[in-house]
């Protein structure tokens, strides 16, 4: 035998899943086996290695440093086996690619660009769904997710940066004339959104401009606040990707320009683009579109 120190191989999948979830129950659900089956495999692995791999509490299960190190090696080995298997079989994942995208970015940036995707990458079919915040590729029926990087992302999820977030007040050209030269947004209605309630505070902190509203109104979603800004209802904070097309058409203006707020957008996937040609095609196209931002 060439590998005398190898542990029981059939224990490695349930072990890796248990470390990743910090839960035997969730590992069992992922692997479609019983909790008891996972527990027995973990015990066999600990017996084989002669170490305790988890600190067990009444309602908690915490991987030890040794467990995290071994799990990382198992993941690397599985990735290599997966890649080699794909190369040997010469099979590609087929069918549509399910993409989840933040709702306002989907409506105001991505959907208007889909005709170009059909021309530039005709072999790729994308199924779109609206969603925001953390995504579970094991639970949710999506292949990739386009998200702002304002929440923690698990270490086993691949992140491909697309563009930095830039924000600033936007409004109709006529409304902008009402506070021109006043050193800030003064004497006009300002618009808030429940999905990003701190947007105005972030902009004030970054720029030190004055904000003295004549009235304030809050909308449930970003796209409603931005549509109200187009209609001349008030001034909204506009992330550049969401208002780019309106600025180009002259429906909105950004009197103070836009400033980076330290966040950005990224494409999340459970594997690297090199492991799925559909993801690689989508990422290449997205980065071409993001170059204008």
Tab-separated table of N, CA, C and O in Angstrom, residues 219-291:
chain	number	residue	atom	x	y	z
A	219	UNK	N	-39.054	54.864	0.647
A	219	UNK	CA	-39.638	53.851	-0.230
A	219	UNK	C	-39.122	52.477	0.182
A	219	UNK	O	-38.029	52.337	0.706
A	220	UNK	N	-39.922	51.467	-0.109
A	220	UNK	CA	-39.568	50.118	0.329
A	220	UNK	C	-38.360	49.569	-0.415
A	220	UNK	O	-37.542	48.866	0.158
A	221	UNK	N	-38.259	49.889	-1.717
A	221	UNK	CA	-37.177	49.352	-2.532
A	221	UNK	C	-36.411	50.477	-3.214
A	221	UNK	O	-36.951	51.553	-3.480
A	222	UNK	N	-35.158	50.188	-3.549
A	222	UNK	CA	-34.292	51.177	-4.185
A	222	UNK	C	-34.864	51.633	-5.520
A	222	UNK	O	-34.840	52.813	-5.866
A	223	UNK	N	-35.381	50.681	-6.312
A	223	UNK	CA	-35.847	51.066	-7.639
A	223	UNK	C	-37.039	52.006	-7.566
A	223	UNK	O	-37.240	52.835	-8.461
A	224	UNK	N	-37.846	51.941	-6.491
A	224	UNK	CA	-38.951	52.883	-6.333
A	224	UNK	C	-38.433	54.283	-6.028
A	224	UNK	O	-38.924	55.273	-6.587
A	225	UNK	N	-37.424	54.370	-5.156
A	225	UNK	CA	-36.843	55.677	-4.840
A	225	UNK	C	-36.190	56.294	-6.076
A	225	UNK	O	-36.318	57.502	-6.319
A	226	UNK	N	-35.510	55.490	-6.863
A	226	UNK	CA	-34.845	56.019	-8.054
A	226	UNK	C	-35.860	56.435	-9.116
A	226	UNK	O	-35.666	57.436	-9.816
A	227	UNK	N	-36.957	55.694	-9.238
A	227	UNK	CA	-37.980	56.085	-10.197
A	227	UNK	C	-38.645	57.390	-9.757
A	227	UNK	O	-38.987	58.238	-10.593
A	228	UNK	N	-38.809	57.564	-8.429
A	228	UNK	CA	-39.348	58.822	-7.920
A	228	UNK	C	-38.404	59.981	-8.204
A	228	UNK	O	-38.838	61.099	-8.506
A	229	UNK	N	-37.099	59.705	-8.136
A	229	UNK	CA	-36.125	60.754	-8.461
A	229	UNK	C	-36.224	61.138	-9.935
A	229	UNK	O	-36.170	62.327	-10.283
A	230	UNK	N	-36.386	60.176	-10.816
A	230	UNK	CA	-36.560	60.466	-12.245
A	230	UNK	C	-37.796	61.330	-12.463
A	230	UNK	O	-37.794	62.244	-13.304
A	231	UNK	N	-38.843	61.071	-11.681
A	231	UNK	CA	-40.099	61.802	-11.828
A	231	UNK	C	-40.054	63.191	-11.205
A	231	UNK	O	-41.031	63.939	-11.313
A	232	UNK	N	-38.942	63.538	-10.526
A	232	UNK	CA	-38.823	64.858	-9.926
A	232	UNK	C	-39.403	64.976	-8.537
A	232	UNK	O	-39.594	66.091	-8.031
A	233	UNK	N	-39.687	63.837	-7.890
A	233	UNK	CA	-40.282	63.862	-6.552
A	233	UNK	C	-39.287	64.366	-5.514
A	233	UNK	O	-39.652	65.041	-4.557
A	234	UNK	N	-37.996	64.032	-5.681
A	234	UNK	CA	-36.990	64.433	-4.711
A	234	UNK	C	-35.610	63.970	-5.146
A	234	UNK	O	-35.402	63.559	-6.291
A	235	UNK	N	-34.672	64.021	-4.198
A	235	UNK	CA	-33.283	63.649	-4.456
A	235	UNK	C	-33.007	62.322	-3.751
A	235	UNK	O	-33.298	62.173	-2.559
A	236	UNK	N	-32.444	61.370	-4.472
A	236	UNK	CA	-32.122	60.057	-3.910
A	236	UNK	C	-30.622	59.835	-3.976
A	236	UNK	O	-29.920	60.460	-4.780
A	237	UNK	N	-30.128	58.939	-3.120
A	237	UNK	CA	-28.741	58.484	-3.262
A	237	UNK	C	-28.723	57.403	-4.336
A	237	UNK	O	-29.424	56.399	-4.233
A	238	UNK	N	-27.918	57.642	-5.359
A	238	UNK	CA	-27.885	56.717	-6.476
A	238	UNK	C	-26.564	55.991	-6.593
A	238	UNK	O	-25.541	56.610	-6.883
A	239	UNK	N	-26.536	54.681	-6.383
A	239	UNK	CA	-25.359	53.899	-6.753
A	239	UNK	C	-25.174	53.963	-8.273
A	239	UNK	O	-26.141	53.872	-9.028
A	240	UNK	N	-23.931	54.099	-8.723
A	240	UNK	CA	-23.676	54.404	-10.126
A	240	UNK	C	-24.253	53.361	-11.072
A	240	UNK	O	-24.852	53.698	-12.110
A	241	UNK	N	-24.083	52.073	-10.754
A	241	UNK	CA	-24.600	51.044	-11.657
A	241	UNK	C	-26.106	51.166	-11.843
A	241	UNK	O	-26.641	50.898	-12.919
A	242	UNK	N	-26.790	51.611	-10.791
A	242	UNK	CA	-28.249	51.670	-10.838
A	242	UNK	C	-28.763	52.910	-11.568
A	242	UNK	O	-29.928	52.941	-11.982
A	243	UNK	N	-27.924	53.931	-11.691
A	243	UNK	CA	-28.377	55.174	-12.327
A	243	UNK	C	-27.596	55.497	-13.598
A	243	UNK	O	-27.857	56.507	-14.244
A	244	UNK	N	-26.658	54.645	-13.964
A	244	UNK	CA	-25.794	54.914	-15.116
A	244	UNK	C	-26.603	55.240	-16.371
A	244	UNK	O	-26.354	56.243	-17.053
A	245	UNK	N	-27.582	54.399	-16.686
A	245	UNK	CA	-28.337	54.601	-17.924
A	245	UNK	C	-29.165	55.882	-17.871
A	245	UNK	O	-29.272	56.598	-18.870
A	246	UNK	N	-29.746	56.203	-16.706
A	246	UNK	CA	-30.517	57.441	-16.568
A	246	UNK	C	-29.621	58.668	-16.689
A	246	UNK	O	-30.034	59.694	-17.251
A	247	UNK	N	-28.397	58.583	-16.176
A	247	UNK	CA	-27.455	59.695	-16.319
A	247	UNK	C	-27.073	59.879	-17.788
A	247	UNK	O	-26.984	61.010	-18.280
A	248	UNK	N	-26.848	58.768	-18.493
A	248	UNK	CA	-26.484	58.859	-19.898
A	248	UNK	C	-27.613	59.448	-20.737
A	248	UNK	O	-27.368	60.174	-21.709
A	249	UNK	N	-28.862	59.163	-20.367
A	249	UNK	CA	-30.020	59.682	-21.106
A	249	UNK	C	-30.395	61.093	-20.693
A	249	UNK	O	-31.243	61.714	-21.313
A	250	UNK	N	-29.793	61.601	-19.606
A	250	UNK	CA	-30.126	62.927	-19.130
A	250	UNK	C	-31.376	62.990	-18.287
A	250	UNK	O	-31.837	64.083	-17.941
A	251	UNK	N	-31.928	61.835	-17.904
A	251	UNK	CA	-33.114	61.835	-17.047
A	251	UNK	C	-32.759	62.154	-15.604
A	251	UNK	O	-33.600	62.633	-14.854
A	252	UNK	N	-31.533	61.822	-15.228
A	252	UNK	CA	-31.019	62.164	-13.907
A	252	UNK	C	-29.697	62.901	-14.070
A	252	UNK	O	-28.994	62.724	-15.068
A	253	UNK	N	-29.371	63.703	-13.056
A	253	UNK	CA	-28.053	64.331	-12.967
A	253	UNK	C	-27.492	64.030	-11.588
A	253	UNK	O	-28.236	63.753	-10.634
A	254	UNK	N	-26.166	64.084	-11.479
A	254	UNK	CA	-25.477	63.873	-10.198
A	254	UNK	C	-24.708	65.151	-9.885
A	254	UNK	O	-23.534	65.281	-10.270
A	255	UNK	N	-25.335	66.135	-9.225
A	255	UNK	CA	-24.726	67.465	-9.054
A	255	UNK	C	-23.384	67.460	-8.349
A	255	UNK	O	-22.560	68.347	-8.586
A	256	UNK	N	-23.135	66.474	-7.489
A	256	UNK	CA	-21.886	66.438	-6.725
A	256	UNK	C	-20.986	65.281	-7.151
A	256	UNK	O	-20.021	64.959	-6.459
A	257	UNK	N	-21.313	64.683	-8.285
A	257	UNK	CA	-20.552	63.521	-8.712
A	257	UNK	C	-20.846	62.313	-7.840
A	257	UNK	O	-21.823	62.292	-7.088
A	258	UNK	N	-20.006	61.324	-7.941
A	258	UNK	CA	-20.177	60.093	-7.163
A	258	UNK	C	-18.858	59.723	-6.504
A	258	UNK	O	-17.790	60.003	-7.047
A	259	UNK	N	-18.938	59.109	-5.344
A	259	UNK	CA	-17.751	58.797	-4.558
A	259	UNK	C	-17.783	57.320	-4.161
A	259	UNK	O	-18.856	56.764	-3.873
A	260	UNK	N	-16.623	56.681	-4.156
A	260	UNK	CA	-16.537	55.276	-3.746
A	260	UNK	C	-16.863	55.146	-2.261
A	260	UNK	O	-16.384	55.932	-1.442
A	261	UNK	N	-17.686	54.156	-1.932
A	261	UNK	CA	-18.069	53.973	-0.524
A	261	UNK	C	-17.356	52.795	0.127
A	261	UNK	O	-17.658	52.430	1.270
A	262	UNK	N	-16.404	52.176	-0.594
A	262	UNK	CA	-15.628	51.088	-0.009
A	262	UNK	C	-16.196	49.708	-0.238
A	262	UNK	O	-15.568	48.714	0.140
A	263	UNK	N	-17.371	49.618	-0.851
A	263	UNK	CA	-17.937	48.311	-1.163
A	263	UNK	C	-17.837	48.060	-2.671
A	263	UNK	O	-17.332	48.888	-3.420
A	264	UNK	N	-18.314	46.920	-3.105
A	264	UNK	CA	-18.293	46.592	-4.514
A	264	UNK	C	-19.203	45.424	-4.792
A	264	UNK	O	-19.783	44.834	-3.877
A	265	UNK	N	-19.339	45.086	-6.059
A	265	UNK	CA	-20.176	43.964	-6.465
A	265	UNK	C	-19.288	42.814	-6.926
A	265	UNK	O	-18.207	43.019	-7.479
A	266	UNK	N	-19.785	41.594	-6.702
A	266	UNK	CA	-19.013	40.406	-7.018
A	266	UNK	C	-19.944	39.294	-7.478
A	266	UNK	O	-21.136	39.285	-7.148
A	267	UNK	N	-19.387	38.387	-8.262
A	267	UNK	CA	-20.124	37.209	-8.691
A	267	UNK	C	-19.714	36.048	-7.797
A	267	UNK	O	-18.538	35.693	-7.731
A	268	UNK	N	-20.666	35.473	-7.107
A	268	UNK	CA	-20.429	34.360	-6.196
A	268	UNK	C	-20.798	33.048	-6.885
A	268	UNK	O	-21.810	32.978	-7.600
A	269	UNK	N	-19.983	32.023	-6.661
A	269	UNK	CA	-20.269	30.710	-7.233
A	269	UNK	C	-19.691	29.633	-6.326
A	269	UNK	O	-18.722	29.871	-5.599
A	270	UNK	N	-20.264	28.426	-6.377
A	270	UNK	CA	-19.757	27.345	-5.516
A	270	UNK	C	-18.468	26.731	-6.026
A	270	UNK	O	-17.834	25.965	-5.316
A	271	UNK	N	-18.087	27.041	-7.271
A	271	UNK	CA	-16.820	26.560	-7.807
A	271	UNK	C	-16.197	27.653	-8.661
A	271	UNK	O	-16.838	28.649	-8.971
A	272	UNK	N	-14.945	27.490	-9.019
A	272	UNK	CA	-14.262	28.502	-9.803
A	272	UNK	C	-14.799	28.490	-11.232
A	272	UNK	O	-15.310	27.465	-11.704
A	273	UNK	N	-14.694	29.622	-11.947
A	273	UNK	CA	-15.146	29.640	-13.350
A	273	UNK	C	-14.464	28.581	-14.209
A	273	UNK	O	-15.071	28.084	-15.169
A	274	UNK	N	-13.224	28.202	-13.870
A	274	UNK	CA	-12.536	27.184	-14.636
A	274	UNK	C	-13.177	25.817	-14.538
A	274	UNK	O	-12.930	24.942	-15.381
A	275	UNK	N	-14.025	25.609	-13.516
A	275	UNK	CA	-14.688	24.326	-13.337
A	275	UNK	C	-16.031	24.251	-14.050
A	275	UNK	O	-16.641	23.191	-14.102
A	276	UNK	N	-16.523	25.368	-14.539
A	276	UNK	CA	-17.814	25.405	-15.234
A	276	UNK	C	-17.719	26.450	-16.330
A	276	UNK	O	-17.670	27.650	-16.046
A	277	UNK	N	-17.705	26.021	-17.565
A	277	UNK	CA	-17.509	26.955	-18.678
A	277	UNK	C	-18.635	27.978	-18.769
A	277	UNK	O	-18.426	29.089	-19.253
A	278	UNK	N	-19.835	27.623	-18.296
A	278	UNK	CA	-20.941	28.583	-18.324
A	278	UNK	C	-20.634	29.778	-17.425
A	278	UNK	O	-20.907	30.936	-17.788
A	279	UNK	N	-20.070	29.510	-16.246
A	279	UNK	CA	-19.718	30.592	-15.330
A	279	UNK	C	-18.612	31.445	-15.925
A	279	UNK	O	-18.624	32.678	-15.822
A	280	UNK	N	-17.647	30.797	-16.568
A	280	UNK	CA	-16.550	31.542	-17.187
A	280	UNK	C	-17.070	32.471	-18.275
A	280	UNK	O	-16.634	33.628	-18.396
A	281	UNK	N	-18.003	31.991	-19.106
A	281	UNK	CA	-18.582	32.831	-20.152
A	281	UNK	C	-19.339	34.009	-19.558
A	281	UNK	O	-19.201	35.156	-20.023
A	282	UNK	N	-20.152	33.746	-18.537
A	282	UNK	CA	-20.916	34.828	-17.920
A	282	UNK	C	-19.997	35.852	-17.276
A	282	UNK	O	-20.196	37.073	-17.426
A	283	UNK	N	-18.984	35.381	-16.559
A	283	UNK	CA	-18.071	36.297	-15.876
A	283	UNK	C	-17.332	37.181	-16.876
A	283	UNK	O	-17.178	38.388	-16.659
A	284	UNK	N	-16.883	36.604	-17.979
A	284	UNK	CA	-16.201	37.407	-18.989
A	284	UNK	C	-17.089	38.494	-19.548
A	284	UNK	O	-16.663	39.648	-19.717
A	285	UNK	N	-18.344	38.149	-19.821
A	285	UNK	CA	-19.281	39.148	-20.340
A	285	UNK	C	-19.596	40.219	-19.301
A	285	UNK	O	-19.629	41.414	-19.608
A	286	UNK	N	-19.825	39.805	-18.054
A	286	UNK	CA	-20.117	40.770	-16.990
A	286	UNK	C	-18.971	41.761	-16.807
A	286	UNK	O	-19.202	42.961	-16.600
A	287	UNK	N	-17.748	41.274	-16.868
A	287	UNK	CA	-16.615	42.176	-16.684
A	287	UNK	C	-16.489	43.157	-17.849
A	287	UNK	O	-16.076	44.307	-17.660
A	288	UNK	N	-16.868	42.723	-19.033
A	288	UNK	CA	-16.885	43.660	-20.169
A	288	UNK	C	-17.926	44.754	-19.934
A	288	UNK	O	-17.661	45.952	-20.157
A	289	UNK	N	-19.096	44.367	-19.455
A	289	UNK	CA	-20.140	45.360	-19.174
A	289	UNK	C	-19.761	46.253	-17.997
A	289	UNK	O	-20.049	47.457	-17.991
A	290	UNK	N	-19.081	45.684	-17.011
A	290	UNK	CA	-18.717	46.449	-15.811
A	290	UNK	C	-17.619	47.442	-16.071
A	290	UNK	O	-17.417	48.374	-15.276
A	291	UNK	N	-16.903	47.285	-17.185
A	291	UNK	CA	-15.783	48.196	-17.473
A	291	UNK	C	-16.266	49.634	-17.573
A	291	UNK	O	-15.519	50.584	-17.256
